[in-house]
Coordinates of C-alpha atoms in Angstrom, one line a residue:
X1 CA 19.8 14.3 21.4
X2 CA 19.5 11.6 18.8
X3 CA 18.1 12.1 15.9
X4 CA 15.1 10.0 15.1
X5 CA 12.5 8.9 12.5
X6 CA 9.3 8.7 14.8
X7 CA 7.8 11.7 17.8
X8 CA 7.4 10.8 21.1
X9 CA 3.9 9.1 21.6
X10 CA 2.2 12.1 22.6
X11 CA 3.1 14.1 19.9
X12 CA 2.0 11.3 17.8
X13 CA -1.5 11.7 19.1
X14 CA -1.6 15.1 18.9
X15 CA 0.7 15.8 15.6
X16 CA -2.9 17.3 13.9
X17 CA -4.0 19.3 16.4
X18 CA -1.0 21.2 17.6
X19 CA 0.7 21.8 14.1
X20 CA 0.1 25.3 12.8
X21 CA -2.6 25.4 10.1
X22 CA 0.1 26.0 7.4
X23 CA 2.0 22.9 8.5
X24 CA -1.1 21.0 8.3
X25 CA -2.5 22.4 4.6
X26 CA 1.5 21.1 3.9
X27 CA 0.9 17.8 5.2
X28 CA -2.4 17.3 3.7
X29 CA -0.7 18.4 0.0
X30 CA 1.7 16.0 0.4
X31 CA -0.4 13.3 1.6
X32 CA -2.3 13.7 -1.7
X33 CA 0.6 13.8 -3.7
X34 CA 0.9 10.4 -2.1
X35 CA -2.1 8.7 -2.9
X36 CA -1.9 10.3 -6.3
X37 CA 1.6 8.6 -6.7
X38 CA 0.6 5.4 -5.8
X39 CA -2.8 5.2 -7.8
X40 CA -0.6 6.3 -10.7
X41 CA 2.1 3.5 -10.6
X42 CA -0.8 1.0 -10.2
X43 CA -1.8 2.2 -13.8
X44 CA 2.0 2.6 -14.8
X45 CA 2.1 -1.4 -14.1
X46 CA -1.2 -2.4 -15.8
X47 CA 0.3 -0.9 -18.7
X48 CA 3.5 -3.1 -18.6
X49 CA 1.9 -5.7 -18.1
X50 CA -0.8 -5.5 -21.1
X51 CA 2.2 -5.0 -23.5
X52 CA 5.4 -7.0 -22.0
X53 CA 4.1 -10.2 -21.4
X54 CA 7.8 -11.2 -20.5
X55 CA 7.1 -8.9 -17.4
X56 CA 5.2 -11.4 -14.8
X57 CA 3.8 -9.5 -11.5
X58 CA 6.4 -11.7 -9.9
X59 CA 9.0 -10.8 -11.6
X60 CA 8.4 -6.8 -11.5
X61 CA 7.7 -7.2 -7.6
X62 CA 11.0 -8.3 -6.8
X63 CA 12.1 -5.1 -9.2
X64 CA 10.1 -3.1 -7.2
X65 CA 11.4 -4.0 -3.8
X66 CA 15.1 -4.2 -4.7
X67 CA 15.6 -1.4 -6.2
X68 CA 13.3 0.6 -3.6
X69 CA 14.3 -0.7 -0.9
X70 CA 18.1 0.3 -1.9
X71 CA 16.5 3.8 -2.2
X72 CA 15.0 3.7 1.4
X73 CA 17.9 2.1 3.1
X74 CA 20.2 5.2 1.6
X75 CA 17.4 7.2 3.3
X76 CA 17.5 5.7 6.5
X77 CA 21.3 5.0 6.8
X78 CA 21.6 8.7 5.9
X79 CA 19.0 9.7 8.4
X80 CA 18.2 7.1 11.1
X81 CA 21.0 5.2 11.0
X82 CA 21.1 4.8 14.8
X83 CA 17.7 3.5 14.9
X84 CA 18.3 1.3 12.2
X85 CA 21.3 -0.1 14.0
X86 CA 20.0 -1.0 16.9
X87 CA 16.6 -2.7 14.8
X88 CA 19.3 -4.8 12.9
X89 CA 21.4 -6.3 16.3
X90 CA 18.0 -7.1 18.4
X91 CA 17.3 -10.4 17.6
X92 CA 14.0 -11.0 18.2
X93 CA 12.8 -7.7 16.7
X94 CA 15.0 -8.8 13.8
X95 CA 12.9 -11.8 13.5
X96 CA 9.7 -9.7 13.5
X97 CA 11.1 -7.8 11.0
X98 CA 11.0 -10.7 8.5
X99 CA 7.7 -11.4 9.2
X100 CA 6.5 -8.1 8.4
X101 CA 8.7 -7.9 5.2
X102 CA 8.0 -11.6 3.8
X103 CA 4.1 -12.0 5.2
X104 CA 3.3 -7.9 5.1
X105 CA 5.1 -6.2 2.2
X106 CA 5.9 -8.7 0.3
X107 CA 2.3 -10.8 0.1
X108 CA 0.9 -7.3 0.0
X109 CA 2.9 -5.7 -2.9
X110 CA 2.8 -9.0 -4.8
X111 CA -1.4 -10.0 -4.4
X112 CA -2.0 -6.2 -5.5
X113 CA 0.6 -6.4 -8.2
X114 CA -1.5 -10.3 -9.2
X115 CA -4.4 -8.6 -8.9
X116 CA -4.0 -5.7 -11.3
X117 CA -2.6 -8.7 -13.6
X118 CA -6.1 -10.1 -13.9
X119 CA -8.5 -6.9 -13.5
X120 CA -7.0 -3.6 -13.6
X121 CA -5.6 -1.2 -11.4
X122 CA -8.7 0.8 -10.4
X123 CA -10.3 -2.1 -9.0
X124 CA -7.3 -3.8 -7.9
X125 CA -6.9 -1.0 -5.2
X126 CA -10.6 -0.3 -4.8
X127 CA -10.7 -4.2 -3.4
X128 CA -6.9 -3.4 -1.3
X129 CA -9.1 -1.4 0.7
X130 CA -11.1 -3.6 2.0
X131 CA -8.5 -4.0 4.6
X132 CA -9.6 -1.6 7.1
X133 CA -12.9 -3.3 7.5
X134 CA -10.8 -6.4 7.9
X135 CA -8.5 -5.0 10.2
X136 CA -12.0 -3.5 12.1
X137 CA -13.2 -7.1 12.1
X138 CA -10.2 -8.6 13.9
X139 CA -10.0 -5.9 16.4
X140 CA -13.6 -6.6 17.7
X141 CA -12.4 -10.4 17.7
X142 CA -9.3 -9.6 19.5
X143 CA -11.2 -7.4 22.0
X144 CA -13.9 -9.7 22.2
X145 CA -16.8 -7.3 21.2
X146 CA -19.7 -6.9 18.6
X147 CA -19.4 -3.9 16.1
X148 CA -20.9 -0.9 16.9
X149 CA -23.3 0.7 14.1
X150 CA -20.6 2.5 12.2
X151 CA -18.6 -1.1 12.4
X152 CA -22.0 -2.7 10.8
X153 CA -22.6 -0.2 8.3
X154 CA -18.8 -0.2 7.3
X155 CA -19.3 -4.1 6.6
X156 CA -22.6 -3.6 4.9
X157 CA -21.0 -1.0 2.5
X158 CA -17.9 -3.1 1.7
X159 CA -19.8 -6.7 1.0
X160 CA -22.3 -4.2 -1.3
X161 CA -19.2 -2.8 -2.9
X162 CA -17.7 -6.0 -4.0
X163 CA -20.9 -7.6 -4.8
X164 CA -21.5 -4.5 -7.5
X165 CA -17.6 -4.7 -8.4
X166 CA -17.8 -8.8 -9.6
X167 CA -21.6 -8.8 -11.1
X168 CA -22.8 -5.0 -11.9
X169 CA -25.7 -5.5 -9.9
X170 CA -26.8 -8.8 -12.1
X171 CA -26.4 -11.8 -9.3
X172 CA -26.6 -13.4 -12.7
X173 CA -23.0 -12.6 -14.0
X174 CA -19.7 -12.0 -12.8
X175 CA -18.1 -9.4 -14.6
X176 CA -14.3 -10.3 -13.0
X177 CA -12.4 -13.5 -13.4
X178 CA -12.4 -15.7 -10.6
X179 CA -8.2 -15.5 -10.3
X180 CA -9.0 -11.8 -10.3
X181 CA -11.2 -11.2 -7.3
X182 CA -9.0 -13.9 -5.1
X183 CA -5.9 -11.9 -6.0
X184 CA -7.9 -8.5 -5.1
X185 CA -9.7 -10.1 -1.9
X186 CA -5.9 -11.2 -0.8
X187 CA -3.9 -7.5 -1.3
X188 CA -7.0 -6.8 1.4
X189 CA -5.9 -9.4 3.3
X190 CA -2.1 -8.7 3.2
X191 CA -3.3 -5.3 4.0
X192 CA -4.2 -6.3 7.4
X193 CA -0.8 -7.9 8.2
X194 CA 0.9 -5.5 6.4
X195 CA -0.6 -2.5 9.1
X196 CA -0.6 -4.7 12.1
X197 CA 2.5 -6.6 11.8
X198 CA 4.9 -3.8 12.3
X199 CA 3.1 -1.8 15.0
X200 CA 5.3 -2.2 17.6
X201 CA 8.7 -2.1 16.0
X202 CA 7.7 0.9 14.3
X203 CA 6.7 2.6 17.7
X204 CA 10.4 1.7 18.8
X205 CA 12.3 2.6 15.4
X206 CA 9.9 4.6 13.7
X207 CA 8.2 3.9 10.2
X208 CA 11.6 4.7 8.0
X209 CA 13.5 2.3 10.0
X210 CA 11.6 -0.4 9.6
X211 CA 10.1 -0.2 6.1
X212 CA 13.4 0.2 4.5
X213 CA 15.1 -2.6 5.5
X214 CA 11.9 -4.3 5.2
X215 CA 11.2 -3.7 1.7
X216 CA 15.1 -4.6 1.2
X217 CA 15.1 -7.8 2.4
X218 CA 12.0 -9.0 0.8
X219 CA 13.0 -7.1 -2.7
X220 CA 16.3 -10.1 -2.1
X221 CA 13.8 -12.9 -1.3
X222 CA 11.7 -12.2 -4.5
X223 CA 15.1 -11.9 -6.6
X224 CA 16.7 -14.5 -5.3
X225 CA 13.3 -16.6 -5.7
X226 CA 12.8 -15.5 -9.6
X227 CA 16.4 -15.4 -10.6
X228 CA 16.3 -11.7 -11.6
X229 CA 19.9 -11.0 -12.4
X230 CA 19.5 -12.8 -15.4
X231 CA 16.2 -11.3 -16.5
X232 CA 17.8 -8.6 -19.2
X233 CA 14.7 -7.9 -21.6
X234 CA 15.5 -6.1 -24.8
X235 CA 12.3 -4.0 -24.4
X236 CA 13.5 -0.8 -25.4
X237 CA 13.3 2.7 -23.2
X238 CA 9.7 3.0 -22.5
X239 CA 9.8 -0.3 -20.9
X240 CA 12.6 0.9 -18.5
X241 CA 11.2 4.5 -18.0
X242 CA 7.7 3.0 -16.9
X243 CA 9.7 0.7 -14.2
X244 CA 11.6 3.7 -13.4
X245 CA 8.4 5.5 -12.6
X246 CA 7.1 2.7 -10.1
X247 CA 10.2 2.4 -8.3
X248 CA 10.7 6.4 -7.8
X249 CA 7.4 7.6 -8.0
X250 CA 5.3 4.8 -6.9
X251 CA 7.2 4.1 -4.3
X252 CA 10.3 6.0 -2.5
X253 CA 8.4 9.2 -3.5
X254 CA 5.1 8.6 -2.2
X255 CA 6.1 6.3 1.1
X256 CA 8.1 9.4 2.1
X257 CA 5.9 12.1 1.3
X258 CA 3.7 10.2 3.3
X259 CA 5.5 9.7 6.4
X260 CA 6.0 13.0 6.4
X261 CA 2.4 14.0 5.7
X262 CA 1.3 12.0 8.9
X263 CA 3.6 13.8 10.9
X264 CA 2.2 17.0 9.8
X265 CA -1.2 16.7 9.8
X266 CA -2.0 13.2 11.9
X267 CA -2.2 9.7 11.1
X268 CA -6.4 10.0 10.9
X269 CA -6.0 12.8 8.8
X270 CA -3.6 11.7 6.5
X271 CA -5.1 8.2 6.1
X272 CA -8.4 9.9 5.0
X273 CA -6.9 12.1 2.8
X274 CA -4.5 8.8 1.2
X275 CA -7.7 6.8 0.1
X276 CA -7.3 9.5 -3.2
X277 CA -5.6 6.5 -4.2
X278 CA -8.3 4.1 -5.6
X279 CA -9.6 7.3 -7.0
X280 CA -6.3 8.3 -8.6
X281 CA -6.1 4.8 -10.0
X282 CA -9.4 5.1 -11.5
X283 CA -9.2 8.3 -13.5
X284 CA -5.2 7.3 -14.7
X285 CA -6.5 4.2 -15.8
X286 CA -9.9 5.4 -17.7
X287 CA -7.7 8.6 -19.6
X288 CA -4.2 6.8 -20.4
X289 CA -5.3 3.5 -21.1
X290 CA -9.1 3.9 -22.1
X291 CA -10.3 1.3 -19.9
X292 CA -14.4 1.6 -19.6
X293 CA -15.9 2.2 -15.9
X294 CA -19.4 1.5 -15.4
X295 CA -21.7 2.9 -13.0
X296 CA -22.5 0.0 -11.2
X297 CA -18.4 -0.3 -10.5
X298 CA -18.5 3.4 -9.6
X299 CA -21.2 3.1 -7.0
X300 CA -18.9 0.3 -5.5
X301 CA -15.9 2.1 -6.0
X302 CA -18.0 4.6 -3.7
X303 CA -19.2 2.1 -1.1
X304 CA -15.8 0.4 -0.4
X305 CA -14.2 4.0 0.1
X306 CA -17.0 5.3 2.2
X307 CA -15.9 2.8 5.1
X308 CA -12.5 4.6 5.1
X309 CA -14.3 7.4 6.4
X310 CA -16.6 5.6 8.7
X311 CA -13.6 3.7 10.2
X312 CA -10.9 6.7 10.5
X313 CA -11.3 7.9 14.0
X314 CA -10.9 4.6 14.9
X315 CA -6.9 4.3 13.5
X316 CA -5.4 5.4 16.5

């Protein structure tokens, strides 16, 4: 039997419900790991980018992708390389492929990456996930139906959210910069295209096998695009232990663990228990940087990750 990166479709569906309850606390503790991970790298790049100006979210993008990409495709040659072969000789899934990498990773990890740039990294990902109320939107337009009252209340909570995020409840003031919100309303946007694009190849290949090369591919775009071989800053070790971090642990680490996690305990599950994320960013950002949260942001914060909830049995 070949080895593959993906179950069969009906273990898909039922991967939380059959898995023994110690496979599932696994998967769940991995899944938070995760989220953790990923809110932690978002603070790990605000930092860089408050103190090495010559580090542009362009620029530490490509560095991202490159180098984590190479890390995934080691993965995935190791593990699913048969998968991964047959991805790379079909053609037309080929060209899907760099559709998802150059519309879905790449506009995804570079609007979040901009967006972080102008606010910080708590609300940078608080505003990313505004994408599954997006991506709830266009499947009521592609199905040709209204919402139903979760769907409403979902949509309510999220335009409340970003109205407290931008003024602190005064309609008065706008307490982010106008680059800012685009840049955060846009990593919600390349969320959507970043989870619908790749649907179907992923159901044939499974997630490894198409993320990797992937993330590869537009790591080379965004290197190729910024002329990265020749950007050599004499920044000293932090500067390269902090990229370090967002390459292993904020990405490779946390998109594996995560794969993984869904397989153990469910897709529904694990995309609950991911939305630690904003959360994690939050808290990293507020006790190693210092940045002030106010309570109007936090009752936002609350409202935008409240739809995740409302919206999760509707993932599969």
């Amino acid at each position: 039997m070949k080895k593959t990166d993906r179950p069969s479709s009906e273990n898909a569906l039922q991967s939380g419900v059959e898995k023994p309850y110690g496979q599932q606390r696994l998967g769940a503790a991995l899944t938070v790991i995760a989220g953790v991970s990923w809110g932690f790298s978002g603070t790990c790049a605000q930092f860089l980018f408050q103190n090495y100006r010559i580090l542009t979210p362009v620029r530490l993008c490509a560095i991202r992708m490159t180098f984590g990409g190479i890390l995934l495709m080691i993965l995935a040659l190791l593990r699913y390389r048969e998968n991964l072969r047959l991805l790379l000789t079909n053609k037309k899934d080929f060209l899907k492929l760099v559709l998802f990498a150059l519309a879905g990773i790449t506009f995804n990890q570079l609007s979040y990456l901009e967006a972080i740039n102008y606010m910080n990294s708590g609300t940078a990902t608080v505003l990313q996930y505004i994408g599954p109320v997006l991506i709830m939107a266009v499947s009521c337009l592609m199905a040709m139906r209204l919402p139903n009252k979760k769907e409403v209340l979902a949509l309510f909570l999220t335009v409340a959210g970003v109205f407290l995020i931008a003024t602190h409840g005064n309609i008065h003031a706008l307490y982010i910069t106008r680059a800012g919100m685009i840049w955060g309303l846009s990593a919600a946007v390349a969320l959507v295209l970043y989870s619908m694009l790749p649907v179907g190849l992923i159901r044939k290949y499974g997630a490894v096998s198409v993320m990797a090369p992937g993330m590869l591919l537009g790591g080379i775009v965004m290197s190729v695009s910024t002329g990265l071989w020749s950007f050599h800053p004499a920044a000293g070790t932090r500067f390269y232990l902090f990229l370090a971090i967002i390459v292993v642990i904020g990405t490779v680490i946390p998109y594996t663990l995560y794969l993984v996690g869904i397989g153990l305990c469910g897709a529904v599950k694990a995309s609950m228990i991911a939305s630690v994320e904003p959360v994690s960013a939050t808290v990293c950002m507020v006790v190693l940087l210092g940045e002030p949260v106010y309570g109007a942001e936090l009752v936002g914060f609350a409202c935008i990750i409240t739809t995740i909830f409302l919206l999760a049995g509707k993932e599969e």
